[in-house]
Amino acid sequence: MKLITRNTDYALQALCYLSKHREVVTVDELVKKLGVPRPFMRKILQRLNKERILGSYKGQGGGFKLAVPPAKIFIIKIMRIFQGKVGLNGCFLKKDICPNKGRCVLRKKIHAIENNVVKQLREINIAALI
Amino acid sequence: MKLITRNTDYALQALCYLSKHREVVTVDELVKKLGVPRPFMRKILQRLNKERILGSYKGQGGGFKLAVPPAKIFIIKIMRIFQGKVGLNGCFLKKDICPNKGRCVLRKKIHAIENNVVKQLREINIAALI
DNA sequence: GACAAATGATACTAACATGGTATCATATAA
DNA sequence: TTATATGATACCATGTTAGTATCATTTGTC
Ligand code: FES
Ligand code: FES
């Protein structure tokens, strides 16, 4: 059971770095500091740019820069970007076979845990990490 | 982010069924009732037998039976069997590059969430599901 | 304007985990 | 002895994650 995947993790590291150096930073610098494969890092940063979390600047002296203050970047958002919806499956049985659906205790309990996780994740922002 | 995989889910369904019918039940019956592919179900049950959660009986009239009272089967255990350790990765960076390790805030927060999840999962047993 | 230095976009490959099958061996009740 | 059940194991299919490769586009500098 893995809560955080690599791209989320790398993204968080990059965002932390960018929070400490609030000017434009090149991919090369990030790669050097964080030791992440360059093309992979690029892909991640481009995605964050698309999501308006980073701004990007082309040409010489270009690179990436935070587009949002660190306190407003919550890791639940980053996870959703790179890992899709944070939702835990409770039952895989075909709907018509599963006898309970609405009343299933397991489903309810799992949902409670899920909500709990999300709630906790929603409270962590980048500013809290640096 | 998936908390429960199929084999865990199927295992839980099977355990629930076996909790309601405390005698020996054949794979065929389980497959019929739960609508799970037979060979897959077999693999799961054999595993549960190896883990001493089920007992198995060969030959005519054979099948599987609970070896432990439902109240003593916790779903965290089933998850660990089929999904490995319930532990969330916090950092993939090579140890020597990662600057913090011990003090990393993210790591700590993720760990807290993780413990929370485990704590909640530890409280759910099969008896509570039926 | 030419050129170098940066990102944008996209398609592809590799590795791994999950979900599922197939087959043969072994035990046992009748 | 035979039919009926599980035990063990190897295999295949699919999907997700991780990572690469390539070319197009923008932009600062000379
Ligand atoms: S068993 Fe199907 S929803 Fe719980
Ligand atoms: S950044 Fe490496 S442990 Fe947190």
Short mmCIF file of C-alpha atoms (C1' of nucleotides) and ligand atoms in Angstrom, two decimals:
data_model
loop_
_atom_site.label_atom_id
_atom_site.label_comp_id
_atom_site.label_asym_id
_atom_site.label_seq_id
_atom_site.Cartn_x
_atom_site.Cartn_y
_atom_site.Cartn_z
CA MET A 1 0.00 0.00 0.00
CA LYS A 2 1.76 3.04 -1.26
CA LEU A 3 0.39 6.44 -0.36
CA ILE A 4 2.85 8.53 -2.34
CA THR A 5 4.36 7.67 -5.71
CA ARG A 6 7.62 8.84 -7.15
CA ASN A 7 6.39 11.68 -9.26
CA THR A 8 4.42 13.08 -6.35
CA ASP A 9 7.47 12.78 -4.17
CA TYR A 10 9.77 14.40 -6.72
CA ALA A 11 7.20 17.11 -7.28
CA LEU A 12 7.09 17.84 -3.58
CA GLN A 13 10.87 17.97 -3.36
CA ALA A 14 11.00 20.34 -6.30
CA LEU A 15 8.31 22.54 -4.82
CA CYS A 16 10.18 22.67 -1.53
CA TYR A 17 13.34 23.70 -3.31
CA LEU A 18 11.49 26.35 -5.28
CA SER A 19 9.96 27.63 -2.08
CA LYS A 20 13.39 28.26 -0.65
CA HIS A 21 14.70 29.90 -3.83
CA ARG A 22 11.85 32.06 -4.93
CA GLU A 23 13.44 33.18 -8.22
CA VAL A 24 13.49 31.33 -11.53
CA VAL A 25 15.35 28.05 -11.26
CA THR A 26 16.47 25.92 -14.19
CA VAL A 27 15.74 22.22 -14.54
CA ASP A 28 19.47 21.56 -14.47
CA GLU A 29 19.80 23.10 -11.05
CA LEU A 30 16.91 21.09 -9.67
CA VAL A 31 18.22 17.89 -11.17
CA LYS A 32 21.64 18.54 -9.71
CA LYS A 33 20.31 19.30 -6.25
CA LEU A 34 17.72 16.57 -6.05
CA GLY A 35 19.37 13.81 -8.04
CA VAL A 36 16.29 13.03 -10.10
CA PRO A 37 16.55 11.91 -13.78
CA ARG A 38 16.40 15.02 -15.91
CA PRO A 39 13.69 14.08 -18.44
CA PHE A 40 11.51 12.77 -15.64
CA MET A 41 11.92 15.96 -13.68
CA ARG A 42 11.12 17.96 -16.78
CA LYS A 43 7.90 16.06 -17.30
CA ILE A 44 6.88 16.67 -13.71
CA LEU A 45 7.65 20.38 -13.82
CA GLN A 46 5.82 20.81 -17.09
CA ARG A 47 2.80 19.23 -15.52
CA LEU A 48 2.98 21.52 -12.50
CA ASN A 49 3.20 24.41 -14.90
CA LYS A 50 0.09 23.25 -16.72
CA GLU A 51 -1.69 23.07 -13.39
CA ARG A 52 -0.71 26.69 -12.73
CA ILE A 53 1.32 25.82 -9.68
CA LEU A 54 4.55 26.80 -11.39
CA GLY A 55 5.27 29.47 -13.92
CA SER A 56 7.72 28.72 -16.73
CA TYR A 57 10.11 30.96 -18.63
CA LYS A 58 11.75 29.99 -21.89
CA GLY A 59 15.02 31.02 -23.38
CA GLN A 60 18.30 31.88 -21.73
CA GLY A 61 17.93 32.59 -18.05
CA GLY A 62 14.61 30.77 -18.10
CA GLY A 63 13.32 27.99 -15.94
CA PHE A 64 10.56 27.51 -13.41
CA LYS A 65 9.24 29.55 -10.54
CA LEU A 66 6.50 29.14 -7.96
CA ALA A 67 3.26 30.69 -9.17
CA VAL A 68 1.53 30.27 -5.83
CA PRO A 69 2.74 30.94 -2.30
CA PRO A 70 3.99 27.77 -0.57
CA ALA A 71 1.32 28.05 2.12
CA LYS A 72 -1.33 27.65 -0.54
CA ILE A 73 0.07 24.48 -2.11
CA PHE A 74 -1.44 21.47 -0.40
CA ILE A 75 0.02 18.06 -0.94
CA ILE A 76 -3.39 16.51 -1.48
CA LYS A 77 -3.55 18.60 -4.64
CA ILE A 78 -0.17 17.36 -5.85
CA MET A 79 -1.19 13.80 -5.11
CA ARG A 80 -4.38 14.24 -7.08
CA ILE A 81 -2.44 15.61 -10.02
CA PHE A 82 -0.01 12.72 -10.21
CA GLN A 83 -2.00 9.90 -8.69
CA GLY A 84 -5.54 10.69 -9.61
CA LYS A 85 -8.45 10.75 -7.26
CA VAL A 86 -7.65 9.72 -3.72
CA GLY A 87 -10.36 7.16 -3.24
CA LEU A 88 -10.12 3.67 -1.79
CA ASN A 89 -12.07 0.83 -3.32
CA GLY A 90 -14.14 -1.20 -0.90
CA CYS A 91 -15.77 -3.84 -3.03
CA PHE A 92 -14.93 -5.27 -6.41
CA LEU A 93 -17.82 -7.67 -6.71
CA LYS A 94 -20.20 -7.00 -9.54
CA LYS A 95 -22.92 -4.71 -8.34
CA ASP A 96 -25.73 -7.19 -8.88
CA ILE A 97 -23.93 -9.95 -7.04
CA CYS A 98 -22.91 -7.93 -4.03
CA PRO A 99 -25.79 -8.35 -1.62
CA ASN A 100 -25.37 -5.22 0.44
CA LYS A 101 -23.96 -2.26 -1.45
CA GLY A 102 -25.58 0.47 0.56
CA ARG A 103 -25.40 -1.18 3.92
CA CYS A 104 -22.04 -2.91 3.65
CA VAL A 105 -20.14 -2.37 6.86
CA LEU A 106 -16.74 -2.77 5.26
CA ARG A 107 -17.53 -0.16 2.67
CA LYS A 108 -18.55 2.28 5.35
CA LYS A 109 -15.52 1.67 7.49
CA ILE A 110 -13.14 1.99 4.58
CA HIS A 111 -14.82 5.21 3.61
CA ALA A 112 -14.35 6.57 7.09
CA ILE A 113 -10.65 5.77 6.97
CA GLU A 114 -10.40 7.32 3.53
CA ASN A 115 -12.00 10.55 4.66
CA ASN A 116 -9.69 10.65 7.58
CA VAL A 117 -6.63 10.32 5.37
CA VAL A 118 -7.83 13.00 3.01
CA LYS A 119 -8.61 15.31 5.89
CA GLN A 120 -5.10 14.97 7.23
CA LEU A 121 -3.54 15.38 3.81
CA ARG A 122 -5.54 18.50 3.19
CA GLU A 123 -3.85 20.17 6.13
CA ILE A 124 -0.30 19.76 4.91
CA ASN A 125 1.07 22.47 2.65
CA ILE A 126 4.51 23.10 1.23
CA ALA A 127 5.21 25.91 3.65
CA ALA A 128 4.84 23.43 6.50
CA LEU A 129 7.47 21.20 4.94
CA ILE A 130 10.37 23.59 4.64
CA MET B 1 -4.39 5.42 -4.21
CA LYS B 2 -5.95 2.05 -3.59
CA LEU B 3 -6.29 0.83 -0.04
CA ILE B 4 -7.68 -2.61 -0.78
CA THR B 5 -6.81 -4.81 -3.75
CA ARG B 6 -8.90 -7.51 -5.29
CA ASN B 7 -7.44 -10.51 -3.59
CA THR B 8 -7.84 -8.84 -0.21
CA ASP B 9 -11.40 -7.98 -1.09
CA TYR B 10 -12.22 -11.47 -2.33
CA ALA B 11 -10.55 -12.93 0.74
CA LEU B 12 -12.69 -10.79 2.99
CA GLN B 13 -15.85 -11.77 1.15
CA ALA B 14 -14.92 -15.43 1.43
CA LEU B 15 -14.15 -15.07 5.12
CA CYS B 16 -17.48 -13.39 5.68
CA TYR B 17 -19.26 -16.19 3.92
CA LEU B 18 -17.36 -18.80 5.91
CA SER B 19 -18.23 -16.96 9.07
CA LYS B 20 -21.89 -17.34 8.34
CA HIS B 21 -21.61 -21.01 7.36
CA ARG B 22 -19.26 -22.41 9.93
CA GLU B 23 -18.96 -25.87 8.40
CA VAL B 24 -16.73 -27.00 5.56
CA VAL B 25 -17.52 -25.18 2.34
CA THR B 26 -16.25 -26.14 -1.09
CA VAL B 27 -14.58 -23.77 -3.49
CA ASP B 28 -17.40 -24.32 -5.94
CA GLU B 29 -19.94 -23.04 -3.50
CA LEU B 30 -17.91 -19.93 -2.74
CA VAL B 31 -17.32 -19.26 -6.40
CA LYS B 32 -21.01 -19.63 -7.12
CA LYS B 33 -22.06 -17.33 -4.32
CA LEU B 34 -19.43 -14.67 -4.78
CA GLY B 35 -18.93 -14.71 -8.52
CA VAL B 36 -15.16 -14.78 -8.35
CA PRO B 37 -13.06 -16.69 -10.93
CA ARG B 38 -12.53 -20.18 -9.59
CA PRO B 39 -8.74 -20.59 -9.93
CA PHE B 40 -8.23 -17.16 -8.42
CA MET B 41 -10.46 -17.99 -5.49
CA ARG B 42 -8.57 -21.24 -5.03
CA LYS B 43 -5.27 -19.43 -4.85
CA ILE B 44 -6.62 -17.05 -2.27
CA LEU B 45 -8.10 -19.77 -0.11
CA GLN B 46 -4.94 -21.83 -0.28
CA ARG B 47 -3.02 -18.83 0.94
CA LEU B 48 -5.41 -18.28 3.82
CA ASN B 49 -4.98 -21.93 4.69
CA LYS B 50 -1.20 -21.58 4.71
CA GLU B 51 -1.60 -18.63 7.03
CA ARG B 52 -3.64 -20.81 9.37
CA ILE B 53 -6.73 -18.67 9.04
CA LEU B 54 -8.57 -21.42 7.23
CA GLY B 55 -8.39 -25.17 7.61
CA SER B 56 -8.61 -27.32 4.48
CA TYR B 57 -10.02 -30.78 3.93
CA LYS B 58 -9.30 -32.90 0.90
CA GLY B 59 -11.38 -35.50 -0.83
CA GLN B 60 -15.09 -35.81 -1.23
CA GLY B 61 -17.00 -33.59 1.15
CA GLY B 62 -13.86 -31.55 1.61
CA GLY B 63 -13.32 -27.84 1.29
CA PHE B 64 -12.40 -24.98 3.58
CA LYS B 65 -13.47 -23.94 7.03
CA LEU B 66 -12.61 -21.10 9.36
CA ALA B 67 -9.77 -22.07 11.67
CA VAL B 68 -10.14 -18.97 13.82
CA PRO B 69 -13.22 -17.28 15.24
CA PRO B 70 -14.37 -14.32 13.11
CA ALA B 71 -13.82 -11.89 15.93
CA LYS B 72 -10.14 -12.74 15.88
CA ILE B 73 -9.59 -12.15 12.17
CA PHE B 74 -8.59 -8.54 11.62
CA ILE B 75 -8.60 -7.10 8.17
CA ILE B 76 -5.21 -5.51 8.65
CA LYS B 77 -3.85 -9.06 8.80
CA ILE B 78 -5.56 -10.03 5.54
CA MET B 79 -4.25 -6.88 3.90
CA ARG B 80 -0.73 -7.66 5.06
CA ILE B 81 -0.99 -11.16 3.64
CA PHE B 82 -2.10 -10.07 0.20
CA GLN B 83 -0.67 -6.59 -0.07
CA GLY B 84 2.46 -6.78 1.98
CA LYS B 85 3.44 -4.39 4.69
CA VAL B 86 1.11 -1.44 5.12
CA GLY B 87 3.72 1.27 4.96
CA LEU B 88 3.67 4.48 3.00
CA ASN B 89 6.81 5.70 1.33
CA GLY B 90 7.72 9.23 2.08
CA CYS B 91 10.92 9.83 0.21
CA PHE B 92 12.48 8.15 -2.77
CA LEU B 93 15.59 10.26 -2.96
CA LYS B 94 18.82 8.43 -2.42
CA LYS B 95 19.66 8.46 1.25
CA ASP B 96 22.90 10.38 0.83
CA ILE B 97 21.31 13.08 -1.26
CA CYS B 98 18.24 13.59 0.92
CA PRO B 99 19.31 16.31 3.29
CA ASN B 100 17.01 15.62 6.18
CA LYS B 101 16.08 11.99 6.62
CA GLY B 102 15.54 12.03 10.35
CA ARG B 103 14.04 15.47 10.62
CA CYS B 104 12.00 15.55 7.41
CA VAL B 105 8.61 17.02 8.17
CA LEU B 106 6.88 15.27 5.30
CA ARG B 107 8.17 11.91 6.42
CA LYS B 108 6.88 12.51 9.91
CA LYS B 109 3.47 13.67 8.75
CA ILE B 110 3.08 10.77 6.39
CA HIS B 111 4.07 8.44 9.16
CA ALA B 112 1.43 9.92 11.42
CA ILE B 113 -1.23 9.35 8.79
CA GLU B 114 0.03 5.85 8.21
CA ASN B 115 -0.20 4.99 11.90
CA ASN B 116 -3.66 6.38 11.99
CA VAL B 117 -4.79 4.20 9.12
CA VAL B 118 -3.25 1.10 10.64
CA LYS B 119 -4.83 1.85 13.98
CA GLN B 120 -8.25 2.07 12.41
CA LEU B 121 -7.73 -1.05 10.32
CA ARG B 122 -6.61 -2.97 13.37
CA GLU B 123 -9.97 -2.45 14.96
CA ILE B 124 -12.02 -4.04 12.18
CA ASN B 125 -12.52 -7.76 12.33
CA ILE B 126 -14.63 -10.16 10.30
CA ALA B 127 -17.23 -10.49 13.03
CA ALA B 128 -17.89 -6.79 12.71
CA LEU B 129 -18.56 -7.14 8.99
CA ILE B 130 -21.30 -9.75 9.01
"C1'" DG C 1 18.55 38.26 -37.79
"C1'" DA C 2 21.25 34.23 -36.11
"C1'" DC C 3 22.07 31.39 -32.52
"C1'" DA C 4 22.12 29.31 -28.19
"C1'" DA C 5 19.53 28.23 -24.21
"C1'" DA C 6 15.75 27.22 -22.21
"C1'" DT C 7 10.82 24.95 -22.01
"C1'" DG C 8 6.42 22.57 -24.66
"C1'" DA C 9 4.58 18.60 -26.48
"C1'" DT C 10 4.29 13.94 -27.46
"C1'" DA C 11 5.33 9.38 -28.33
"C1'" DC C 12 7.77 5.58 -26.95
"C1'" DT C 13 10.00 1.91 -23.89
"C1'" DA C 14 11.08 -0.65 -19.50
"C1'" DA C 15 10.06 -2.52 -15.16
"C1'" DC C 16 6.98 -3.93 -11.90
"C1'" DA C 17 2.63 -5.14 -9.63
"C1'" DT C 18 -1.75 -6.95 -10.09
"C1'" DG C 19 -5.13 -10.10 -11.73
"C1'" DG C 20 -5.93 -14.37 -13.53
"C1'" DT C 21 -4.98 -19.38 -15.85
"C1'" DA C 22 -3.33 -23.94 -16.42
"C1'" DT C 23 -1.51 -28.15 -14.94
"C1'" DC C 24 -0.18 -31.78 -12.37
"C1'" DA C 25 0.52 -33.83 -7.75
"C1'" DT C 26 -1.56 -35.51 -3.48
"C1'" DA C 27 -4.88 -36.78 -0.12
"C1'" DT C 28 -9.25 -38.94 1.15
"C1'" DA C 29 -14.22 -40.50 1.41
"C1'" DA C 30 -17.05 -43.86 -0.56
"C1'" DT D 1 -10.16 -48.10 -7.02
"C1'" DT D 2 -12.09 -44.12 -8.34
"C1'" DA D 3 -14.15 -39.66 -8.08
"C1'" DT D 4 -13.64 -35.54 -5.65
"C1'" DA D 5 -11.51 -32.40 -3.36
"C1'" DT D 6 -7.22 -29.38 -2.21
"C1'" DG D 7 -1.64 -28.42 -2.68
"C1'" DA D 8 1.87 -26.58 -5.30
"C1'" DT D 9 3.81 -24.20 -8.92
"C1'" DA D 10 4.61 -22.16 -13.10
"C1'" DC D 11 2.79 -19.42 -16.37
"C1'" DC D 12 0.28 -15.53 -18.91
"C1'" DA D 13 -2.38 -10.94 -19.39
"C1'" DT D 14 -3.09 -6.43 -18.20
"C1'" DG D 15 -2.38 -2.04 -16.18
"C1'" DT D 16 0.33 1.28 -13.80
"C1'" DT D 17 4.45 3.48 -12.77
"C1'" DA D 18 8.90 5.05 -14.01
"C1'" DG D 19 11.72 6.74 -17.25
"C1'" DT D 20 13.59 8.02 -22.25
"C1'" DA D 21 13.91 10.19 -26.71
"C1'" DT D 22 12.87 13.56 -30.01
"C1'" DC D 23 11.49 17.49 -32.12
"C1'" DA D 24 9.02 21.96 -31.93
"C1'" DT D 25 8.67 26.56 -29.94
"C1'" DT D 26 9.89 30.61 -27.43
"C1'" DT D 27 13.18 34.07 -25.98
"C1'" DG D 28 17.43 36.55 -24.44
"C1'" DT D 29 21.90 38.01 -26.35
"C1'" DC D 30 25.20 39.26 -29.71
S1 FES E 1 -19.42 -6.38 -0.17
FE1 FES E 1 -19.99 -5.17 -1.86
S2 FES E 1 -20.10 -3.18 -1.06
FE2 FES E 1 -19.39 -4.37 0.60
S1 FES E 2 12.99 14.53 1.79
FE1 FES E 2 13.95 12.66 2.13
S2 FES E 2 13.03 11.92 3.92
FE2 FES E 2 11.91 13.70 3.48
#
